[in-house]
Structure formats: C-alpha cells, structure tokens
Amino acid sequence: MATATSKAEAIALKDKGNKAFKEHDWPTAITFYSQAIEKYDSDPAFYSNRAQANIKLEAYGYAIADATKALELDPANVKAYWRRAIANTAILNSQAALRDFKIVVKREPNNKDAKLKLAECEKLVKRIQFAKAIEVGDPPSAFQDLDIDSIQVPSNYDGVRLDDQMTQEFIDDMIQRFKDGKRIHKKYVYQIIKAVRDIVYDEPTMVEVEVEPKTTLTVCGDTHGQYFDLLEIFRLNGFPTDDHAYLFNGDFVDRGSWSTEIALLLYAYKWLRPGYFFLNRGNHETDDMNRVYGFEGECKAKYSEQVFRLFSESFSALPLATLIGKKYLTLHGGLFSDDKTSLNDIRNLNRHQQRQPGQSGLMMEMLWTDPQPTPGRGPSKRGVGLQFGPDVTKKFCENNGLEAVIRSHEVRMEGYEVEHNGKCITVFSAPKYCDTTENKGAYINIGPELKLDYHKFDAVPHPDIKPMAYAQSSLMSMM
C-alpha cells in the first residue's frame, strides 16, 4: 500500500521526468516516469506523461497502453484521450483515433485544435475507405504510359544536362541545386527513378556483398528527409566511390522536409555505381506511411502526384536485406516470430508478389520489429510487429553462422547502440531527429577485416523549414 512518503517520492520522480522531457531527452523522461509509477501507481498523470514521451520515441503501442491506463484511473482525463488518439493516428488506426478525438471535442467544445484534428481524422477515415473500395489486385505499372524520351528540357534550364547515363558531374550539380533550394527537371526525376527501379528489381531480396581489399563499406541508418545531415555524413566520411561503398538501411523519406532530395540523391548514386551503393527498404518506403508522414505530400508539392506513384513502385522493388561478408545481416527492422526463419527464407522471399508489407508475414517483420532487453518475444511497443529478446538474436545468429544483426528503425541517443551481448546493433543516422530529439547520428565503417568502426556526428544547420512540413497535419501535435 502506498504511503504519503512514497507518493511524495513519486511526484519528485515525475518532476525529474518533466525536466528531462523539456530537455528533449525522451528515454530519461520515460525512466523517471516509470520509477514514479513503481513508487505510486494510482496517479493518472504519471501514465499520461509517459504516454507523451513514448509518442516522441515512436513507441505508439506503449503510448496507447499508458493513455488507456490513465483513463482507467481517471475517465475524464482529456490529455489521455488526446494522446491515445495521436498514437493511434500514428499507426494508422484511424477509427480508434476518431473515437477519442470525438470525446475530446465533446468534453472541450471550444478547443479549436481538437475540432481541426477531428475533421482531419474524419477525412482520413473516408480517404482510407475510398482507397480500399477502388483497390485493384494488380495495378498497372506507373511507368507503363510514361514516355520519358518525348519530354523536352527547356533551353533555359540552368543545371547540368543528363543523357542516358548518370554522371558524377550531374550528381555534383544536383547536390548544389538542392542545397540552394532548387529542383531538377521532371524528365531527370523520371529517368532516375526508372533507372533505379530497373536495377533494384533485378537484385535479390537479400543482396550479398563482400568488402574487398583496400575498400570500405559504410552502413547508414534512417536519414528521414534530413538532407543537410546526409551531406554531413559524406563530408565527414567521404563521398561514394568505387573504393568506398555505402549501404543505406531504409527510411530515407518521411518526416524530414527534404525527402525528395535525399531519395533522388541516393538513387542517383545507385544508378552511377550499382555494385558499390546499396539500398534496403524501410517501413517508411511504403504507401501507408508516405501518405501520412509527408513523402506523398512533398512529391506533389515539389513535382507531381505521378512522381510519388513512380517512387512508390520503385520502393516496392527495393531489396529487404543485405548480407555483409557472410557475417552481418543488415535489415531495417529486426528478427522474426519463428525461430526456424533462416537466411534462405529471406533469399526465397518473392518481394515482387507483395508490394506493401501488410500487417503480418516475413516482410512486415523485417521492416517493423524491434529488440527488447528481456528474453523471448513480446508485443510491439509500436503497435505493429513484435519485439525480440537476446536469446532470439543469439539463436538466429548461431543457426545462420552470423556475427551479428545490424538494424536501424529506432532513435538512439548516441546514434547507435550495441545490444544483445553484441549480437544486435542499431544504427540511426538522423541527428536531432525531427528537430526535437537531442540525439546524435551515427554510421558504421566496415573494412575487409569485417570489424565494425562506429562514428558519431552532430546535426548541422538547415534552412528554416520545419520537419513534417508536408505531412498530415494531425500528426504535428507529436512534434
């Protein structure tokens, strides 16, 4: 039974959590809120505050559970309804979000922001229902009627011209154009996307690479539209060459407001050096996420809806994993619900039969799962996928002759983290994520000896355009 002393100690811990939250140190905030709950588990504010910190860390499943607990303790807690609605919106559970937004508006009829979010959520639900109603089993290719050769680039176009092959000169010019806030001509956008779609379509679901003598392979995690931080990686670590290969492990787009710039630059390098530049698909290279988190809106704002459709088709062609030197399986999310899953299962997965990952299956798990510190498997903190423990990782590595699994998918305050007794490595390459999280970015250099060399870096200044500038605005409450 809680005492007055334990309650006072819990409030002091909550205050420490609030301080960490204000400093944008979400993991520390969660630690303090959790300690407060251990001392005194009957204060709804502790759960509601932890829900908001979990939202910041994209642990939406945990946020929903915390908000629900807060409402069990206090059914009139409007903040808890609001946070549960935001978390459900984030995992595209729009019907549940709609119910909670309606309750917020009913309890606070003069809350203009709540009314706006309710209206947006109602539109989203209708949009999803309409999309399902017109869905066809095997849609025609977005490239089918695209006559790129007939498109003329005007004589007054002030950038480097592109013929039928990518050049370093074009890439150098494109990098500068994007820094200056300019775009490339739509013909070149079409050429780049089509060339890369064709290249990656023919790659295996799990690309297998060796690190040759006197070469380096750099593995980068999520970049999420943070174009200027991507350029900082290249400035610090060197631009891609035939002696310096790169692997980008998914989530190139969404959230950050230079997602088209990142996607086009990475694609241009893939076209220029297809055997030395590798791209794994992430959970944000998917239609559902792109429609909510900004990439679709950005494509329409900067180019056209057709450009989004072309990117969407190219994303569905991307490999899902890369095996480095037969020692490191690199994939965006993590491991699997079945201990019997092997590298051969990944090799044999026909990703072209299923363009989007869905809610279950091997592709979904490769894109969505996360590690947990405790043994076994647990429900997803995100509300999608699952979590896997150190014993799962150990068994998978032993069964498949691996040194470790390298994955991304989650913010790490130091840019990377080595977990599961060294067998599970997370690398995240978007520092000061969404301009709100005080995390570093990181990348991993791997030489011919297959040793992992970790590098951390800080965010760099960027033009005054906010993250999620092109996203569904109901998610802005999460920023």
XYZ file of C-alpha atoms in Angstrom:
479
model
C 0.000 0.000 0.000
C 1.331 3.405 -0.989
C 2.311 5.774 1.794
C 2.433 9.532 1.860
C 6.216 9.242 1.661
C 6.150 7.008 -1.419
C 3.654 9.316 -3.115
C 5.884 12.320 -2.431
C 8.898 10.430 -3.777
C 6.891 9.514 -6.885
C 5.946 13.152 -7.504
C 9.614 14.129 -7.194
C 10.492 11.489 -9.802
C 7.721 12.754 -12.085
C 9.168 16.261 -11.794
C 12.563 14.897 -12.864
C 10.848 13.234 -15.786
C 9.215 16.520 -16.746
C 12.617 18.225 -16.648
C 14.145 15.557 -18.920
C 11.141 15.876 -21.245
C 11.662 19.635 -21.557
C 15.282 18.910 -22.455
C 14.073 16.538 -25.203
C 15.696 13.557 -23.522
C 12.755 11.222 -24.003
C 14.401 7.972 -22.768
C 15.430 9.576 -19.466
C 11.962 11.052 -19.067
C 10.428 7.612 -19.504
C 12.824 6.164 -16.935
C 11.761 8.722 -14.326
C 8.049 8.348 -15.090
C 8.401 4.573 -14.787
C 10.171 4.930 -11.435
C 7.386 7.218 -10.277
C 4.805 4.595 -11.229
C 6.747 1.936 -9.307
C 6.518 4.136 -6.210
C 2.891 5.101 -6.692
C 0.772 3.556 -9.434
C -2.500 5.433 -8.924
C -1.739 8.833 -10.417
C -3.082 9.113 -13.991
C -0.669 11.970 -14.766
C 2.305 9.616 -14.478
C 0.884 7.383 -17.209
C -0.300 10.273 -19.357
C 3.126 11.924 -19.203
C 4.854 8.661 -20.059
C 2.451 8.235 -22.980
C 3.606 11.562 -24.402
C 7.289 10.598 -24.012
C 6.570 7.264 -25.717
C 4.937 9.140 -28.592
C 8.140 11.126 -29.004
C 10.080 7.844 -29.228
C 7.514 6.413 -31.674
C 6.611 3.721 -29.154
C 2.966 4.151 -30.039
C 1.821 0.800 -28.666
C 3.247 1.707 -25.260
C 1.694 5.175 -25.529
C -1.747 3.698 -26.179
C -1.369 1.342 -23.199
C -0.291 4.219 -20.921
C -3.101 6.506 -22.040
C -5.598 3.695 -21.543
C -4.306 3.101 -18.004
C -4.589 6.821 -17.262
C -8.213 6.703 -18.403
C -8.923 3.709 -16.193
C -7.756 5.815 -13.247
C -9.454 8.984 -14.464
C -12.106 8.583 -17.189
C -12.298 12.385 -17.543
C -8.594 12.803 -18.410
C -8.770 14.720 -21.676
C -4.993 14.681 -22.188
C -5.048 10.882 -22.136
C -7.808 10.736 -24.784
C -5.830 13.208 -26.879
C -2.565 11.276 -26.605
C -4.217 7.957 -27.327
C -5.801 9.500 -30.423
C -2.447 10.857 -31.601
C -0.751 7.474 -31.053
C -3.486 5.624 -32.927
C -3.244 8.150 -35.762
C 0.488 7.466 -35.975
C -0.009 3.714 -36.514
C -2.824 4.386 -38.977
C -5.508 3.087 -36.619
C -7.766 5.902 -37.701
C -11.104 4.547 -36.458
C -9.819 4.311 -32.880
C -8.292 7.791 -33.151
C -11.594 9.145 -34.418
C -13.454 7.862 -31.344
C -11.028 9.603 -28.980
C -10.946 12.875 -30.915
C -14.767 12.944 -30.711
C -14.574 12.560 -26.916
C -12.041 15.400 -26.664
C -14.276 17.717 -28.696
C -17.336 16.741 -26.656
C -15.545 17.491 -23.379
C -13.862 20.646 -24.691
C -16.292 22.116 -27.265
C -14.289 25.353 -27.548
C -10.999 23.573 -28.331
C -10.326 24.719 -31.902
C -7.306 22.451 -32.321
C -9.324 19.406 -31.273
C -12.064 20.291 -33.766
C -9.454 20.605 -36.509
C -7.888 17.253 -35.669
C -11.319 15.615 -35.578
C -12.159 16.981 -39.030
C -8.806 15.810 -40.413
C -9.267 12.364 -38.904
C -12.750 12.078 -40.418
C -11.281 12.973 -43.835
C -8.535 10.376 -43.389
C -11.026 7.635 -42.499
C -13.093 8.452 -45.601
C -9.951 8.505 -47.732
C -8.857 5.080 -46.474
C -12.330 3.661 -47.060
C -12.376 5.088 -50.590
C -8.893 3.718 -51.364
C -9.975 0.253 -50.249
C -13.142 0.461 -52.306
C -11.279 1.184 -55.543
C -8.316 -1.059 -54.802
C -7.390 -3.447 -57.607
C -5.425 -6.638 -57.148
C -2.647 -5.957 -59.627
C -2.488 -2.273 -60.593
C -0.764 -1.330 -63.846
C 2.796 -0.050 -63.676
C 3.159 3.675 -63.096
C 5.829 3.612 -65.813
C 3.530 1.980 -68.364
C 2.465 5.076 -70.310
C 5.397 7.293 -69.350
C 7.207 8.427 -72.498
C 10.340 9.944 -70.975
C 12.107 10.413 -74.316
C 9.404 12.760 -75.562
C 9.812 15.173 -72.638
C 11.806 18.262 -73.573
C 14.076 20.109 -71.159
C 13.842 23.824 -71.991
C 16.919 25.608 -73.264
C 16.914 27.963 -70.292
C 17.290 25.120 -67.750
C 20.306 26.213 -65.709
C 21.532 22.827 -64.481
C 23.814 20.134 -65.828
C 22.118 18.029 -68.514
C 21.553 14.298 -68.183
C 21.626 11.959 -71.160
C 21.046 8.217 -70.868
C 23.676 7.559 -68.170
C 24.193 9.065 -64.728
C 27.392 11.125 -64.311
C 29.304 12.436 -61.322
C 29.033 15.914 -62.850
C 25.234 15.694 -62.769
C 25.278 14.487 -59.141
C 27.614 17.285 -58.038
C 25.364 19.844 -59.684
C 22.234 18.251 -58.209
C 23.712 18.324 -54.696
C 24.297 22.055 -55.004
C 20.919 22.730 -56.594
C 19.197 21.011 -53.696
C 21.282 22.963 -51.172
C 20.175 26.147 -52.914
C 16.517 25.152 -52.752
C 16.273 24.380 -56.474
C 14.853 21.282 -58.174
C 15.923 19.214 -61.123
C 13.795 18.958 -64.238
C 10.968 16.417 -64.084
C 12.453 14.485 -67.016
C 15.547 13.787 -64.954
C 13.414 12.793 -61.967
C 11.609 10.247 -64.156
C 14.889 8.972 -65.615
C 16.488 8.487 -62.200
C 13.541 6.677 -60.660
C 13.040 4.395 -63.643
C 16.731 3.509 -63.927
C 16.930 2.597 -60.253
C 13.620 0.730 -60.249
C 15.001 -1.445 -63.053
C 18.330 -2.002 -61.258
C 16.920 -2.912 -57.835
C 14.089 -5.018 -59.272
C 16.695 -7.426 -60.600
C 18.618 -7.565 -57.320
C 17.867 -10.435 -54.917
C 15.656 -9.879 -51.884
C 18.813 -10.288 -49.788
C 21.821 -8.742 -51.520
C 25.090 -10.454 -50.578
C 28.252 -8.324 -50.636
C 31.900 -8.757 -49.727
C 34.215 -5.968 -48.592
C 37.119 -6.187 -50.999
C 40.757 -5.414 -50.055
C 41.554 -1.698 -49.719
C 37.866 -0.767 -49.713
C 35.344 0.394 -47.118
C 31.607 -0.192 -46.791
C 29.692 2.372 -44.745
C 26.333 1.381 -43.241
C 23.929 4.251 -42.518
C 20.589 4.059 -40.732
C 17.480 6.211 -41.056
C 18.006 9.590 -42.725
C 14.306 10.602 -42.826
C 14.485 13.525 -45.199
C 17.275 15.295 -43.276
C 19.200 16.210 -46.418
C 21.774 18.508 -44.851
C 22.689 15.870 -42.273
C 23.132 13.357 -45.096
C 25.600 15.741 -46.728
C 27.389 15.974 -43.380
C 27.917 12.194 -43.440
C 29.510 12.497 -46.865
C 31.602 15.499 -45.766
C 32.955 13.684 -42.723
C 33.253 10.211 -44.159
C 33.823 10.713 -47.871
C 31.509 10.656 -50.863
C 30.714 7.319 -52.544
C 33.415 5.963 -54.865
C 34.354 2.561 -56.228
C 36.662 2.180 -53.200
C 34.081 3.442 -50.705
C 30.712 1.721 -50.915
C 27.598 2.735 -48.971
C 24.549 0.891 -47.683
C 21.530 2.919 -46.586
C 19.340 0.781 -44.370
C 15.871 2.152 -45.054
C 13.702 5.112 -44.023
C 15.250 7.598 -46.413
C 11.988 9.531 -46.593
C 9.134 10.961 -44.480
C 9.204 13.328 -41.503
C 12.102 15.478 -42.684
C 11.148 18.013 -45.338
C 13.870 17.200 -47.885
C 12.785 13.640 -48.583
C 12.648 14.015 -52.362
C 16.165 15.442 -52.314
C 17.503 12.501 -50.308
C 15.669 9.904 -52.395
C 16.894 11.405 -55.675
C 20.487 11.744 -54.457
C 20.635 8.170 -53.149
C 19.011 6.912 -56.339
C 21.468 8.868 -58.487
C 24.390 7.226 -56.681
C 22.726 3.828 -57.065
C 22.438 4.421 -60.806
C 26.033 5.649 -61.073
C 27.579 2.834 -59.002
C 25.058 -0.020 -58.793
C 27.652 -2.507 -57.490
C 29.005 -0.163 -54.814
C 25.882 1.556 -53.498
C 23.110 -0.385 -51.777
C 19.619 0.440 -50.550
C 17.442 -1.598 -48.193
C 13.748 -0.876 -47.908
C 12.442 0.551 -44.626
C 8.962 0.695 -43.160
C 8.700 4.288 -44.437
C 9.287 3.211 -48.031
C 5.629 2.146 -48.044
C 2.442 3.796 -49.275
C 0.538 3.968 -45.988
C 3.384 5.709 -44.172
C 4.178 8.041 -47.080
C 0.582 9.247 -47.230
C 0.597 10.216 -43.553
C 4.188 11.237 -42.796
C 4.853 13.616 -45.642
C 6.559 11.998 -48.618
C 3.458 11.868 -50.801
C 2.654 15.491 -49.967
C 6.223 16.545 -50.654
C 6.290 14.810 -54.045
C 3.062 16.578 -55.021
C 4.285 19.960 -53.753
C 7.712 19.828 -55.414
C 6.977 17.730 -58.505
C 3.687 15.874 -59.079
C 1.458 13.031 -57.916
C 2.917 10.953 -60.743
C 6.371 11.276 -59.183
C 5.005 9.792 -55.970
C 3.490 6.864 -57.863
C 6.826 6.216 -59.574
C 8.699 6.345 -56.280
C 6.112 4.051 -54.710
C 6.666 1.431 -57.375
C 10.437 1.752 -57.049
C 10.241 1.399 -53.264
C 8.360 -1.871 -53.606
C 11.219 -3.187 -55.767
C 13.947 -2.457 -53.194
C 15.775 -5.358 -51.524
C 14.801 -6.074 -47.922
C 18.209 -7.050 -46.551
C 21.947 -7.076 -47.237
C 24.327 -9.788 -46.024
C 27.796 -8.311 -45.484
C 30.752 -10.678 -45.707
C 28.519 -13.581 -44.671
C 28.779 -12.199 -41.090
C 26.328 -9.320 -40.711
C 22.685 -9.456 -41.713
C 21.578 -5.859 -42.270
C 17.867 -5.123 -42.437
C 15.716 -2.217 -41.372
C 13.594 -3.621 -38.543
C 14.698 -6.865 -36.971
C 14.113 -10.538 -36.393
C 11.201 -12.886 -36.617
C 8.280 -14.506 -34.818
C 9.527 -18.004 -35.747
C 12.915 -19.350 -34.590
C 13.059 -21.503 -37.702
C 13.267 -18.493 -40.019
C 16.611 -18.575 -41.838
C 18.670 -16.637 -44.353
C 17.336 -18.987 -47.002
C 13.789 -17.914 -46.155
C 14.844 -14.327 -46.868
C 16.610 -15.374 -50.068
C 13.480 -17.200 -51.235
C 11.022 -14.425 -50.362
C 9.450 -13.101 -53.571
C 9.012 -9.471 -52.613
C 7.583 -8.650 -56.048
C 4.381 -10.585 -55.317
C 3.522 -8.311 -52.385
C 4.210 -4.638 -52.969
C 3.217 -3.469 -49.471
C 4.192 -5.262 -46.239
C 0.737 -5.654 -44.696
C 0.099 -6.485 -41.042
C 1.825 -9.874 -40.824
C 4.379 -12.083 -42.506
C 8.090 -12.098 -43.173
C 8.272 -8.758 -44.997
C 6.361 -6.946 -42.259
C 8.661 -8.382 -39.575
C 11.803 -7.430 -41.497
C 10.576 -3.829 -41.701
C 8.907 -3.342 -38.314
C 10.274 -5.424 -35.409
C 12.442 -4.128 -32.541
C 14.797 -5.640 -29.947
C 13.866 -5.877 -26.272
C 16.227 -6.428 -23.306
C 14.292 -9.360 -21.849
C 14.374 -12.927 -23.263
C 11.710 -14.273 -25.572
C 9.312 -12.240 -27.656
C 6.893 -9.541 -26.638
C 4.179 -7.320 -28.098
C 5.376 -4.388 -30.144
C 5.890 -1.111 -28.362
C 4.881 0.477 -31.686
C 1.575 -1.334 -32.024
C 2.864 -3.016 -35.210
C 5.071 -6.117 -35.364
C 6.754 -7.587 -32.289
C 9.828 -7.372 -30.073
C 12.578 -9.987 -29.823
C 14.961 -10.710 -26.961
C 18.694 -11.517 -26.733
C 18.033 -15.266 -26.778
C 16.168 -14.906 -30.091
C 19.071 -12.969 -31.591
C 21.667 -15.432 -30.271
C 19.817 -18.425 -31.700
C 19.290 -16.756 -35.082
C 22.973 -15.821 -35.370
C 24.122 -19.306 -34.335
C 21.726 -21.037 -36.733
C 22.837 -18.881 -39.658
C 26.556 -18.514 -38.953
C 26.329 -14.773 -38.285
C 28.403 -12.461 -36.129
C 25.552 -10.006 -35.577
C 22.410 -8.380 -36.936
C 22.644 -4.707 -37.929
C 19.345 -2.829 -37.971
C 18.011 0.740 -37.786
C 14.373 1.814 -37.290
C 14.794 3.470 -33.859
C 16.327 6.645 -32.483
C 19.403 6.030 -30.347
C 20.616 8.984 -28.303
C 24.259 8.255 -29.166
C 23.425 7.444 -32.777
C 23.995 3.725 -32.316
C 23.671 1.028 -29.666
C 25.146 -2.437 -29.285
C 22.674 -4.773 -27.566
C 22.013 -8.468 -27.012
C 25.591 -9.239 -25.961
C 26.973 -7.645 -29.087
C 24.701 -9.565 -31.458
C 22.212 -6.774 -32.231
C 23.428 -3.366 -33.413
C 21.154 -0.394 -34.061
C 22.427 2.493 -36.205
C 20.416 5.679 -36.723
C 21.684 8.464 -38.982
C 19.245 11.345 -38.432
C 20.762 13.529 -35.672
C 18.487 15.889 -33.749
C 15.640 13.838 -35.157
C 12.762 15.997 -36.366
C 14.486 18.995 -34.764
C 13.177 17.903 -31.359
C 15.227 14.950 -30.090
C 18.720 15.720 -28.806
C 20.265 12.610 -30.330
C 23.459 12.189 -32.297
C 23.607 10.441 -35.650
C 25.936 7.561 -36.454
C 27.283 5.384 -39.231
C 29.416 2.247 -39.274
C 32.524 1.725 -41.405
C 33.409 -1.865 -42.287
C 36.747 -2.789 -43.854
C 37.974 -6.064 -45.379
C 38.635 -7.474 -41.885
C 34.889 -7.052 -41.183
C 35.447 -5.102 -37.960
C 32.800 -2.522 -37.087
C 34.081 1.045 -36.715
C 31.427 3.344 -35.220
C 31.315 7.072 -35.902
C 29.004 9.626 -34.282
C 28.144 13.055 -35.641
C 26.035 16.072 -34.762
C 23.245 17.730 -36.689
C 24.091 20.692 -38.898
C 22.018 23.824 -39.574
C 19.393 23.701 -42.287
C 17.060 26.232 -43.922
C 14.113 27.276 -41.811
C 11.632 24.674 -42.982
C 10.097 22.592 -40.218
C 10.002 18.794 -40.188
C 6.710 17.271 -41.332
C 6.029 20.356 -43.463
C 4.240 18.151 -45.998
C 2.723 15.647 -43.544
C -0.841 15.090 -42.458
C -1.202 17.985 -40.055
C -2.935 15.983 -37.324
C 0.469 14.467 -36.616
C 2.030 17.839 -35.893
C 0.866 17.533 -32.294
C 3.504 14.846 -31.909
C 6.359 17.191 -32.790
